[in-house]
PDB file of C-alpha atoms in Angstrom:
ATOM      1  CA  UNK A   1       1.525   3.109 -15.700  1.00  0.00           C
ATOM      2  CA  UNK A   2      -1.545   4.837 -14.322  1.00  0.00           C
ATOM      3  CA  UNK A   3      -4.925   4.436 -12.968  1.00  0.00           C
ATOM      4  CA  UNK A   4      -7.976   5.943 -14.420  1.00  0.00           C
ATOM      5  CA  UNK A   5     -10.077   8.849 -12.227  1.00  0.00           C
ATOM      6  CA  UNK A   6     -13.059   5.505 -12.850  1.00  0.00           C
ATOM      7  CA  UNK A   7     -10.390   3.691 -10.637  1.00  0.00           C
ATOM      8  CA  UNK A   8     -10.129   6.174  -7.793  1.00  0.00           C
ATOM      9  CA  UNK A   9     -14.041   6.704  -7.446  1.00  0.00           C
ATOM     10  CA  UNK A  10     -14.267   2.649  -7.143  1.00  0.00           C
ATOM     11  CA  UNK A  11     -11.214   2.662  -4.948  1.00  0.00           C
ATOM     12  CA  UNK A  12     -12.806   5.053  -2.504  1.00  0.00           C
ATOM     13  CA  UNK A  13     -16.156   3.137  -2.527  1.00  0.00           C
ATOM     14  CA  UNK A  14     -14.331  -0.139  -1.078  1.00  0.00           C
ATOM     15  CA  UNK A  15     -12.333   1.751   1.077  1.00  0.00           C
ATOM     16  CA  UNK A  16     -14.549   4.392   2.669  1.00  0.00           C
ATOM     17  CA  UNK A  17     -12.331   5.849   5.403  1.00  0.00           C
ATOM     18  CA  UNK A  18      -9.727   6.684   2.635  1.00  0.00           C
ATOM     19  CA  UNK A  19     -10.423  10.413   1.533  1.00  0.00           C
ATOM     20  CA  UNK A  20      -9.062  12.159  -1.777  1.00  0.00           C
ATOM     21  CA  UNK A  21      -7.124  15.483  -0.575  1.00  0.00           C
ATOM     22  CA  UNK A  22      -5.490  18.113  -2.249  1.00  0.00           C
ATOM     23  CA  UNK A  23      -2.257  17.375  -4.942  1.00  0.00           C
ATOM     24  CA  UNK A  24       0.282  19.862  -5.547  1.00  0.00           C
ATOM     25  CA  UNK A  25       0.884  17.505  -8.850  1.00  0.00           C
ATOM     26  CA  UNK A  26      -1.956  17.218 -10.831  1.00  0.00           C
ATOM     27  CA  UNK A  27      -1.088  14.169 -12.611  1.00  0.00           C
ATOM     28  CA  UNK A  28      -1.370  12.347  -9.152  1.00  0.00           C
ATOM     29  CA  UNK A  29      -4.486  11.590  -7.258  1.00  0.00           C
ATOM     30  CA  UNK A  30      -3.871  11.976  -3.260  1.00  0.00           C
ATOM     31  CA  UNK A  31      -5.762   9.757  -1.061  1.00  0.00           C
ATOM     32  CA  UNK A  32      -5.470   8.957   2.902  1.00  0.00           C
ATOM     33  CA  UNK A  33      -7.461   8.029   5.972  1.00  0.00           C
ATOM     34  CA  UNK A  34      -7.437   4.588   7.287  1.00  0.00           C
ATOM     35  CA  UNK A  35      -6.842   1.013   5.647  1.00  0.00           C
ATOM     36  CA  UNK A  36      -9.060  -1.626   7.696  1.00  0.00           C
ATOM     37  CA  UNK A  37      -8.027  -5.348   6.562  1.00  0.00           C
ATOM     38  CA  UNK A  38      -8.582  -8.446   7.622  1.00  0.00           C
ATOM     39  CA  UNK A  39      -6.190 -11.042   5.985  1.00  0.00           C
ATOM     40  CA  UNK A  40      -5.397 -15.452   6.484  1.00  0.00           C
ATOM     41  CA  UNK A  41      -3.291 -16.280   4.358  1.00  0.00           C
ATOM     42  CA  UNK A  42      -3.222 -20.199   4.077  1.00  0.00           C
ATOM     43  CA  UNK A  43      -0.976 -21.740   7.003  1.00  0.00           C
ATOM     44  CA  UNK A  44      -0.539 -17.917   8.424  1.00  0.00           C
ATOM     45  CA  UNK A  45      -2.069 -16.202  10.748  1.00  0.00           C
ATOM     46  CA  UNK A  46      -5.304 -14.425  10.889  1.00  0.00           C
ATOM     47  CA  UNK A  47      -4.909 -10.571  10.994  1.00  0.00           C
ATOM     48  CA  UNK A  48      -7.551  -7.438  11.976  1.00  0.00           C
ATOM     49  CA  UNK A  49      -6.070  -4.382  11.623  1.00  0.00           C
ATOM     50  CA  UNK A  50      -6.177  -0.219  10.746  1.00  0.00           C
ATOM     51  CA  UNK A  51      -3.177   1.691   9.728  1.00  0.00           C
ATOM     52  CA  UNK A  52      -3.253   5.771   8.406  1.00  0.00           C
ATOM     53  CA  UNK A  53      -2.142   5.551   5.104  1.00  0.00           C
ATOM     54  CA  UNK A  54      -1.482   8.697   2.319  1.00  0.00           C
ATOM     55  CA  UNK A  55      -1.135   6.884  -0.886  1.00  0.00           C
ATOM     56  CA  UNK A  56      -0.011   8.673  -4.339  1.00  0.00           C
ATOM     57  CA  UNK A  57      -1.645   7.400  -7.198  1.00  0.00           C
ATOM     58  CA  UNK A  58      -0.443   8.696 -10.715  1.00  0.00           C
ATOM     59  CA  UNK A  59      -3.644   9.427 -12.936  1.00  0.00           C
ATOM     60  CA  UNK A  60      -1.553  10.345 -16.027  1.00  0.00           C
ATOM     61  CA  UNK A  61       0.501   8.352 -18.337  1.00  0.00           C
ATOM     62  CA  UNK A  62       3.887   7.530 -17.483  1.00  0.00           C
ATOM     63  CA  UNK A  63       6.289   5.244 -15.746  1.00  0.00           C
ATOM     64  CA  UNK A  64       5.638   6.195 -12.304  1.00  0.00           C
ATOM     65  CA  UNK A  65       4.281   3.593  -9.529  1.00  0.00           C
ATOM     66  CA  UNK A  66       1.643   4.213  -6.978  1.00  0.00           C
ATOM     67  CA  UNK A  67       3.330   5.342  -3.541  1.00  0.00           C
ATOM     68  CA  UNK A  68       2.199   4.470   0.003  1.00  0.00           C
ATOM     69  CA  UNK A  69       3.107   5.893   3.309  1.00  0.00           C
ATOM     70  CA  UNK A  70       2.026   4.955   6.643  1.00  0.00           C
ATOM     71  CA  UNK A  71       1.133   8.047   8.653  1.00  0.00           C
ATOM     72  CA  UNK A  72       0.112   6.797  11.701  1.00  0.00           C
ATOM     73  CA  UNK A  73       3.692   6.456  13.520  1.00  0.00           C
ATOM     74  CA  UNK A  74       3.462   2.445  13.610  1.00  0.00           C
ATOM     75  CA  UNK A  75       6.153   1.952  10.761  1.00  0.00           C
ATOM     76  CA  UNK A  76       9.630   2.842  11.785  1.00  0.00           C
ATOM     77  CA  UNK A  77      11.058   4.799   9.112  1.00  0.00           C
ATOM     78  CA  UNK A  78      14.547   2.482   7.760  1.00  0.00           C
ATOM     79  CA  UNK A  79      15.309  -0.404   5.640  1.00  0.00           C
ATOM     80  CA  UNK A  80      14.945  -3.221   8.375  1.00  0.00           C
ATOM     81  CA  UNK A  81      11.137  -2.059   8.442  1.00  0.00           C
ATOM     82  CA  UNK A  82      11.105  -1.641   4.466  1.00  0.00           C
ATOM     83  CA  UNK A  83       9.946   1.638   5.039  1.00  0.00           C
ATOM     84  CA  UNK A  84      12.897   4.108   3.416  1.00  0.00           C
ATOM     85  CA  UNK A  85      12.282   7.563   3.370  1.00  0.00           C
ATOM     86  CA  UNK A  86       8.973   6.632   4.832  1.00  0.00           C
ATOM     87  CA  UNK A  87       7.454   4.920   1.383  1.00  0.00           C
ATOM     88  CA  UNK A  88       6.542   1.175   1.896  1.00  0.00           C
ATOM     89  CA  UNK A  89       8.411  -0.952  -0.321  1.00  0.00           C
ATOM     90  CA  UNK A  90       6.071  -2.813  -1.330  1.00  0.00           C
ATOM     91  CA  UNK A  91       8.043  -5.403  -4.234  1.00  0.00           C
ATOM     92  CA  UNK A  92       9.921  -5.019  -7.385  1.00  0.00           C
ATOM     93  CA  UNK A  93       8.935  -3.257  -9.746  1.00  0.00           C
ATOM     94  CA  UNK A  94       8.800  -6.077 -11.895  1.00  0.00           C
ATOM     95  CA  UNK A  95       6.613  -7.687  -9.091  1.00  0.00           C
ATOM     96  CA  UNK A  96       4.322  -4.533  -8.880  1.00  0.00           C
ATOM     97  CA  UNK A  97       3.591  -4.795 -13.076  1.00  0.00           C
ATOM     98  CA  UNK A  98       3.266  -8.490 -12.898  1.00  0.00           C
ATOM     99  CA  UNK A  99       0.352  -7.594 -10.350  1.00  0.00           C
ATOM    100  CA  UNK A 100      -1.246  -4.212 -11.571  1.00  0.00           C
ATOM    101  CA  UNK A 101      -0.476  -5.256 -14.922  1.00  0.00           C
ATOM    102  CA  UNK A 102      -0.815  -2.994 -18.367  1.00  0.00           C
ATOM    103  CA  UNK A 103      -5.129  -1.780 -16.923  1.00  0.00           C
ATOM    104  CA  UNK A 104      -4.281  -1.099 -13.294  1.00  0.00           C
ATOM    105  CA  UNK A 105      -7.026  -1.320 -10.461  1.00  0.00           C
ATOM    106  CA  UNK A 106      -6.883   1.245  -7.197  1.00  0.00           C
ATOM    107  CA  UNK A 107      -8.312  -1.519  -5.581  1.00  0.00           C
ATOM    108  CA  UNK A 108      -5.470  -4.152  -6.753  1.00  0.00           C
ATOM    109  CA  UNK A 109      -3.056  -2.013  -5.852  1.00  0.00           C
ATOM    110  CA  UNK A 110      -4.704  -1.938  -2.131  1.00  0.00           C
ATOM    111  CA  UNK A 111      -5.292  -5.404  -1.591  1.00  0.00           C
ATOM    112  CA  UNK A 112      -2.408  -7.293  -3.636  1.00  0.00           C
ATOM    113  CA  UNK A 113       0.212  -4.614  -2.674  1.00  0.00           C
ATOM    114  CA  UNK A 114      -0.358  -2.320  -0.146  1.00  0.00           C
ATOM    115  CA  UNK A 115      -2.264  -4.700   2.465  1.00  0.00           C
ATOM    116  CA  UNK A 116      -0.069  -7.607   2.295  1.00  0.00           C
ATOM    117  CA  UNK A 117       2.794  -5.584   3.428  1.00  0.00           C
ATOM    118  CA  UNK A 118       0.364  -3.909   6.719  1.00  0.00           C
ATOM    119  CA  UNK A 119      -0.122  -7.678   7.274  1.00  0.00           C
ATOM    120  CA  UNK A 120       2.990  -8.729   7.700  1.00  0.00           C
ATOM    121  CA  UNK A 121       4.339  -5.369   9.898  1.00  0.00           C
ATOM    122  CA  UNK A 122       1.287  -6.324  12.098  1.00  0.00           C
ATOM    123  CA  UNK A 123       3.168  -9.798  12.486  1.00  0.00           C
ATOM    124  CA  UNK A 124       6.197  -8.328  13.069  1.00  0.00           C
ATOM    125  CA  UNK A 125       5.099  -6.138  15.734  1.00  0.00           C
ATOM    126  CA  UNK A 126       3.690  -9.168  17.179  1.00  0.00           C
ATOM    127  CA  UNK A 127       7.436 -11.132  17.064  1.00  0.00           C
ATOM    128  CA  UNK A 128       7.179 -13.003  14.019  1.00  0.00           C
ATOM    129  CA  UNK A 129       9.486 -12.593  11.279  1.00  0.00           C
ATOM    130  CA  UNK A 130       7.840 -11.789   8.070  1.00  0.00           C
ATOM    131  CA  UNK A 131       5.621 -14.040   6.689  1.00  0.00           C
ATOM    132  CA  UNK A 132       6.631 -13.576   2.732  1.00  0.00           C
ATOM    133  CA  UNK A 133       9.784 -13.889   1.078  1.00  0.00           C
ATOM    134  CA  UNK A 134      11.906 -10.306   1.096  1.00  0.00           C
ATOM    135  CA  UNK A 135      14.058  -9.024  -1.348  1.00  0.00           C
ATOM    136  CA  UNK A 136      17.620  -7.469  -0.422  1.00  0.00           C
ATOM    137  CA  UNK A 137      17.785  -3.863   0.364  1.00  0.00           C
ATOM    138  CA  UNK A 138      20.260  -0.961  -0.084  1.00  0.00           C
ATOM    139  CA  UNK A 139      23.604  -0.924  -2.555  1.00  0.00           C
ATOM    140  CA  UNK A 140      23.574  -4.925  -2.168  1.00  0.00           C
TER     141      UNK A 140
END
């Protein structure tokens, strides 16, 4: 999997406080700055938010995923915030090629994967459980 350089330029159109910044890999595209959503899913509720985000995007061929990181300090690092080592989990990977699928879209990737999971941390911080179902973590 990997996105095209058309997909990062598009990418940083929508989201205009992301910025690229310098990769010590150049197969992978670094961008961060802010993420500003506002999400409702249907019998959920309303969110407005910002998190810092550095996301890793691969630009070559291969298997890798996209990564995301919140920088800001808001996500605990740990599996009870699904946040290991400070990545996002953000599904299976089964789950993230069912939605980026064999042409994958920076912008896709932002708003089916990577703000869905801000939404529901925001809930969270707020004392809801999460709003979508999880998968099990860790050698289980």
């Amino acid at each position: 999997m990997h996105f095209r350089e058309s997909d990062i330029v598009q990418g940083l159109e929508k989201w205009p406080r992301l910025r690229r910044r310098p990769s010590r890999v150049a197969s992978i595209a670094v961008l961060e700055g802010e993420i500003f959503f506002e999400l409702s899913p249907v019998g959920k509720p309303t969110v407005q938010d910002t998190y810092r985000v550095r996301l890793e995007i691969p630009i070559e061929p291969g298997a890798k995923f996209p990564l995301a990181q919140e920088v800001g300090g808001r996500i605990p690092q740990g599996l009870d915030s699904h946040n290991p080592e400070g990545r996002l989990c953000l599904g299976s990977p089964l789950r993230l090629l069912t939605l980026l699928g064999q042409a994958p879209s920076l912008n896709t990737f932002i708003e089916q994967c990577v703000v869905p999971f801000l939404y529901a941390h925001t809930l969270r911080e707020q004392g809801y459980d999460y709003p979508f179902s999880e998968l099990a973590h860790g050698t289980a």
